Tab-separated table of C-alpha atoms and ligand atoms in Angstrom:
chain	number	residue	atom	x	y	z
A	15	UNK	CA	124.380	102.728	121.813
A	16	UNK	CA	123.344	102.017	118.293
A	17	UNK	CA	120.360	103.267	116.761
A	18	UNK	CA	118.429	100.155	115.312
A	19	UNK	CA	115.072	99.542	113.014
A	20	UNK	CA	113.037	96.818	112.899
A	21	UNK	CA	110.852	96.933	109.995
A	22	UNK	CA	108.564	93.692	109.916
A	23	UNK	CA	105.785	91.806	107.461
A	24	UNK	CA	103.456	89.865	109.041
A	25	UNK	CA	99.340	88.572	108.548
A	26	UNK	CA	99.204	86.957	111.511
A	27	UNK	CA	101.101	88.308	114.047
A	28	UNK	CA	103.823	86.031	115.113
A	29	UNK	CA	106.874	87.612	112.897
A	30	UNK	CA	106.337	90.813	115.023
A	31	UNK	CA	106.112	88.528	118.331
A	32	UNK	CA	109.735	87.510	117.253
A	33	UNK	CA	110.255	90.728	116.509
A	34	UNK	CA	109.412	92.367	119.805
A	35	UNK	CA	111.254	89.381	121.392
A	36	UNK	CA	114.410	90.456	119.179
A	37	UNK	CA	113.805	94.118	120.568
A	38	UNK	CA	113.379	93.374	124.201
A	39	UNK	CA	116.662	91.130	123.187
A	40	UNK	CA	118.318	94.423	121.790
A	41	UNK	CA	117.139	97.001	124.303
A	42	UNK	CA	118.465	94.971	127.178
A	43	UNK	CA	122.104	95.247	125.816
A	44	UNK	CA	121.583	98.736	125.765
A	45	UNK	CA	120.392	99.599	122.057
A	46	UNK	CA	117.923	101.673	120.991
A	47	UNK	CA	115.467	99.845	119.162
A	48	UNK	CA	112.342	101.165	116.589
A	49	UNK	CA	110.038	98.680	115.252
A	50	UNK	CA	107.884	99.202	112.221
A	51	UNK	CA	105.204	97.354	109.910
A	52	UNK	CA	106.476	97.600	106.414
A	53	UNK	CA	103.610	99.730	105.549
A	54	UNK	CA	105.062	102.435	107.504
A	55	UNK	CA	108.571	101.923	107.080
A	56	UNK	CA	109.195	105.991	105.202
A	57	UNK	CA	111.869	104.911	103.025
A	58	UNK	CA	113.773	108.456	103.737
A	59	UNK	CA	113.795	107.672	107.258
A	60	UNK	CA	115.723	105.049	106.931
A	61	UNK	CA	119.300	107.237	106.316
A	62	UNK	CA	118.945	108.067	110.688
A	63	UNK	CA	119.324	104.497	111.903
A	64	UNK	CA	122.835	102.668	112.727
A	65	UNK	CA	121.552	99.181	111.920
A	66	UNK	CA	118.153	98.063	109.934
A	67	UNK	CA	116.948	94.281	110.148
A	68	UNK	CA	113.992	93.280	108.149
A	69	UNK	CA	111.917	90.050	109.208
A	70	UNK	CA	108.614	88.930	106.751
A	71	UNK	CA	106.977	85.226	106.816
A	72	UNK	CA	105.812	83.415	104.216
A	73	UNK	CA	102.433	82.439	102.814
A	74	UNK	CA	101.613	80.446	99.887
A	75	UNK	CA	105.467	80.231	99.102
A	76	UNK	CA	106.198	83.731	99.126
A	77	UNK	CA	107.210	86.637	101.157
A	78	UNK	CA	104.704	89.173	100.547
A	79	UNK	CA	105.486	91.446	97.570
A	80	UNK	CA	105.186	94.941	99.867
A	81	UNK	CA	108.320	93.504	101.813
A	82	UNK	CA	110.286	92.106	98.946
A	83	UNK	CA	109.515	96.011	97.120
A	84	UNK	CA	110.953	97.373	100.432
A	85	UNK	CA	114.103	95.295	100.135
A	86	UNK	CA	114.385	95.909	96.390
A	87	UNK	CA	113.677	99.655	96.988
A	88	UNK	CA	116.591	100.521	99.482
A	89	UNK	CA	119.204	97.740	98.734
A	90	UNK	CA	121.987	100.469	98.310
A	91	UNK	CA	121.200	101.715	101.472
A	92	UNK	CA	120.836	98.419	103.659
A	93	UNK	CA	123.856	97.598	101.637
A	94	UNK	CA	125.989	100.572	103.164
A	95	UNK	CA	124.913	99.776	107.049
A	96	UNK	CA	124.738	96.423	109.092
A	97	UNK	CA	121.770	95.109	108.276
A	98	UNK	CA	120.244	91.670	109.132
A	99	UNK	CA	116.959	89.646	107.382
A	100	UNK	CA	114.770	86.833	109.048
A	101	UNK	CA	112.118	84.795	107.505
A	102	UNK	CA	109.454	82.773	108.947
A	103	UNK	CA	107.507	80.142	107.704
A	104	UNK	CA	107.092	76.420	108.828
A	105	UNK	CA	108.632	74.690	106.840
A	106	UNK	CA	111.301	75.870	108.851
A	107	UNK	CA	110.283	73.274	110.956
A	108	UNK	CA	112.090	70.523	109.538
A	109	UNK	CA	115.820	70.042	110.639
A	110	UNK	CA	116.674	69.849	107.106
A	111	UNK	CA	114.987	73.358	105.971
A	112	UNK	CA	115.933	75.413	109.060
A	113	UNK	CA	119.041	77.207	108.349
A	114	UNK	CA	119.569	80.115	105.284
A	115	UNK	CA	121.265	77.630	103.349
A	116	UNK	CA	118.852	74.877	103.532
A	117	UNK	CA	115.431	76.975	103.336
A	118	UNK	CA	114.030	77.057	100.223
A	119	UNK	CA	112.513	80.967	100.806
A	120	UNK	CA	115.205	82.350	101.741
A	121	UNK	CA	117.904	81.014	98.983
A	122	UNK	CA	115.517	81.880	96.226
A	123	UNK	CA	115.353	85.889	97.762
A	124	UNK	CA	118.726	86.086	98.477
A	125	UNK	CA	119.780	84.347	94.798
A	126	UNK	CA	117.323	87.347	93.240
A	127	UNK	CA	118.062	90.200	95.859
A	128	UNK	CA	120.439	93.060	95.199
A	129	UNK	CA	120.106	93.442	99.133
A	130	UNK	CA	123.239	91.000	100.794
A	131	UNK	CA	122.257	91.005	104.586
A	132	UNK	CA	125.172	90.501	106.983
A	133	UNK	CA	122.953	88.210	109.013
A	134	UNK	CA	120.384	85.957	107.726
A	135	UNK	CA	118.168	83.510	109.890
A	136	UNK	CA	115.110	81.420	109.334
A	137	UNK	CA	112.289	80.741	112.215
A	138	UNK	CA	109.645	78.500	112.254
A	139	UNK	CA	106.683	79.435	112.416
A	140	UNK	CA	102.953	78.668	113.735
A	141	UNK	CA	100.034	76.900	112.829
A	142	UNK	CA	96.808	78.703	114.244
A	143	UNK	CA	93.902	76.841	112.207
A	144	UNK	CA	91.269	78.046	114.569
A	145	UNK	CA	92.246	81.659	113.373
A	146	UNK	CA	92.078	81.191	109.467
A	147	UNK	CA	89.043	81.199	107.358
A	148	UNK	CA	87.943	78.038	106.239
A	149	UNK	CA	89.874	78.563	102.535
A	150	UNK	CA	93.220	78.887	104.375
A	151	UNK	CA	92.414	76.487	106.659
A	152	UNK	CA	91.497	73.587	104.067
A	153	UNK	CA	94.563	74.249	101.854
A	154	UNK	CA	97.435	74.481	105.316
A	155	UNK	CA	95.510	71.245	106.500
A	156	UNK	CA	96.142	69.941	103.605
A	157	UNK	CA	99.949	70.640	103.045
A	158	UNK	CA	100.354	69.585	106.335
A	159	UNK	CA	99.106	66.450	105.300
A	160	UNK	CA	101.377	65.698	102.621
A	161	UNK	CA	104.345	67.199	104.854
A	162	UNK	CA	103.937	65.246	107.992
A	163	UNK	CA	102.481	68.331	110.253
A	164	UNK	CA	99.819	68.590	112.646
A	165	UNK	CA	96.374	68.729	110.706
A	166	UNK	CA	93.734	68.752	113.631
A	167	UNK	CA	91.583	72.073	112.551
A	168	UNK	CA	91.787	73.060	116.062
A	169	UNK	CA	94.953	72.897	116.640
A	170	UNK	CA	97.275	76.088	117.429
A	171	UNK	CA	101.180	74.853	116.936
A	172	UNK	CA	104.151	77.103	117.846
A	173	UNK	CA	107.563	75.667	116.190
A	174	UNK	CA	109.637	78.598	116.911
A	175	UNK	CA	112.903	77.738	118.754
A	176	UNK	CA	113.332	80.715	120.795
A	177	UNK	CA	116.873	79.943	121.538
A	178	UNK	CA	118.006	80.386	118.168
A	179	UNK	CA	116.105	83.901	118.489
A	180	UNK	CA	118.105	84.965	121.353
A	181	UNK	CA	120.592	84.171	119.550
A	182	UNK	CA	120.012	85.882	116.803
A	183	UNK	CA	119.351	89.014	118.958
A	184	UNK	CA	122.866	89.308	119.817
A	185	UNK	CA	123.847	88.708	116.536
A	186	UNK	CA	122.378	91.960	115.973
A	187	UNK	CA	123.137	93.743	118.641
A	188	UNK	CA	126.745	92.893	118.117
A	189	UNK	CA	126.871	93.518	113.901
B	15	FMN	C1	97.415	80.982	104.277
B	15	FMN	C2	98.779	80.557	104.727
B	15	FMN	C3	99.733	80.171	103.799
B	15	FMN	C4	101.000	79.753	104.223
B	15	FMN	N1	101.923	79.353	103.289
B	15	FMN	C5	103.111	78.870	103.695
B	15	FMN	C6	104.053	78.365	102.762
B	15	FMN	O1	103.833	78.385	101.553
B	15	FMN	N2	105.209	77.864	103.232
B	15	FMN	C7	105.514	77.840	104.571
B	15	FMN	O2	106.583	77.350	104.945
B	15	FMN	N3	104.657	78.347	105.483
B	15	FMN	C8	103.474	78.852	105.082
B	15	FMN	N4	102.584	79.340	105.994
B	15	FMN	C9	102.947	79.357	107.406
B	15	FMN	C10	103.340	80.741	107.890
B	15	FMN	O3	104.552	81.175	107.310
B	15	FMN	C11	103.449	80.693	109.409
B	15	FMN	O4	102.156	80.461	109.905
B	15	FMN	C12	104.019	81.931	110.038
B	15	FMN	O5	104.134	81.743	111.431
B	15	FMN	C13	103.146	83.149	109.742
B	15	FMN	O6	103.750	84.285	110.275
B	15	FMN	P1	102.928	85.650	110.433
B	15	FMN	O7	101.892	85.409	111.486
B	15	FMN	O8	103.945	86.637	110.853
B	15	FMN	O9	102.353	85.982	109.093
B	15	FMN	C14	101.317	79.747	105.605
B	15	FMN	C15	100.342	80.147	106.537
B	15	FMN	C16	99.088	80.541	106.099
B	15	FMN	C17	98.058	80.927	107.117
């Protein structure tokens, strides 16, 4: 049984749904699994856990600078264990963009990060417009516009392939 952290970055909730799909995931193949919000995520703790995997999403083309300190913080450390990173954000969406190789995010942080995961993967995400404020909800309308996405202001949109999270879970619970 390994002892595994999941430290995640999210505004709106749905990196730490895939998150706490990715524990149930885990736990079933009999791992121990801790999740924490980045925020809470005691850097010294981090020495008492087998296996760490880090998942953040992405708004306004960027993963948010608390999560990218964490990562630049304890790269020797994440180095030295098996360690995994997801991102999420919907432009993920498209075919072309969905893998680490092809999504823009995550080949920028890994070209700039000292931190080389053993497992990378990239989700989409969801489009809640009836939850933003009317700033955020102008602007993703808008981008969704130009990008061929769903831009009905009361529409809630889930592209998340769930298969490719399951799979992803054993990926973990096997590095
Ligand atoms: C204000 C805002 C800005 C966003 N900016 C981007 C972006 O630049 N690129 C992208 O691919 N997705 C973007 N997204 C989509 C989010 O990454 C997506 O909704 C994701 O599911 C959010 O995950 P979270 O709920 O864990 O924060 C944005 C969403 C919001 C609400």
């Amino acid at each position: 049984m390994a002892k595994i952290l999941i430290v995640y970055s999210t505004t709106d909730g749905h990196t730490l749904r895939i998150c706490e799909c990715l524990r149930g995931l885990v736990e079933a193949q009999g791992h121990q699994v801790t999740l924490v919000p980045v925020a809470e995520a005691a850097d010294a703790a981090l020495e008492r856990y087998d296996k760490i995997v880090v998942g953040a999403s992405i708004r306004y083309g960027k993963h948010r600078p608390a999560v990218v300190d964490f990562m630049n913080r304890n790269a020797a450390l994440l180095n030295r264990k098996p360690s995994a990173f997801f991102s999420v954000n919907v432009v993920a969406r498209k075919p072309e963009k969905n893998r680490p190789e092809t999504n823009p995010y995550v080949r920028k942080l890994l070209r700039r990060m000292a931190w080389q995961p053993r497992e990378v993967a990239v989700f989409a995400g969801k489009i809640d417009y009836p939850r933003y404020d009317s700033l955020d909800r102008m602007v993703i309308r808008f981008i969704m516009l130009l990008t061929g996405g769903p831009t009905d202001p009361k529409s809630v949109v889930e592209f998340t392939d769930w298969r490719q999270v399951e799979a992803f879970g054993s990926l973990i619970a096997g590095m």
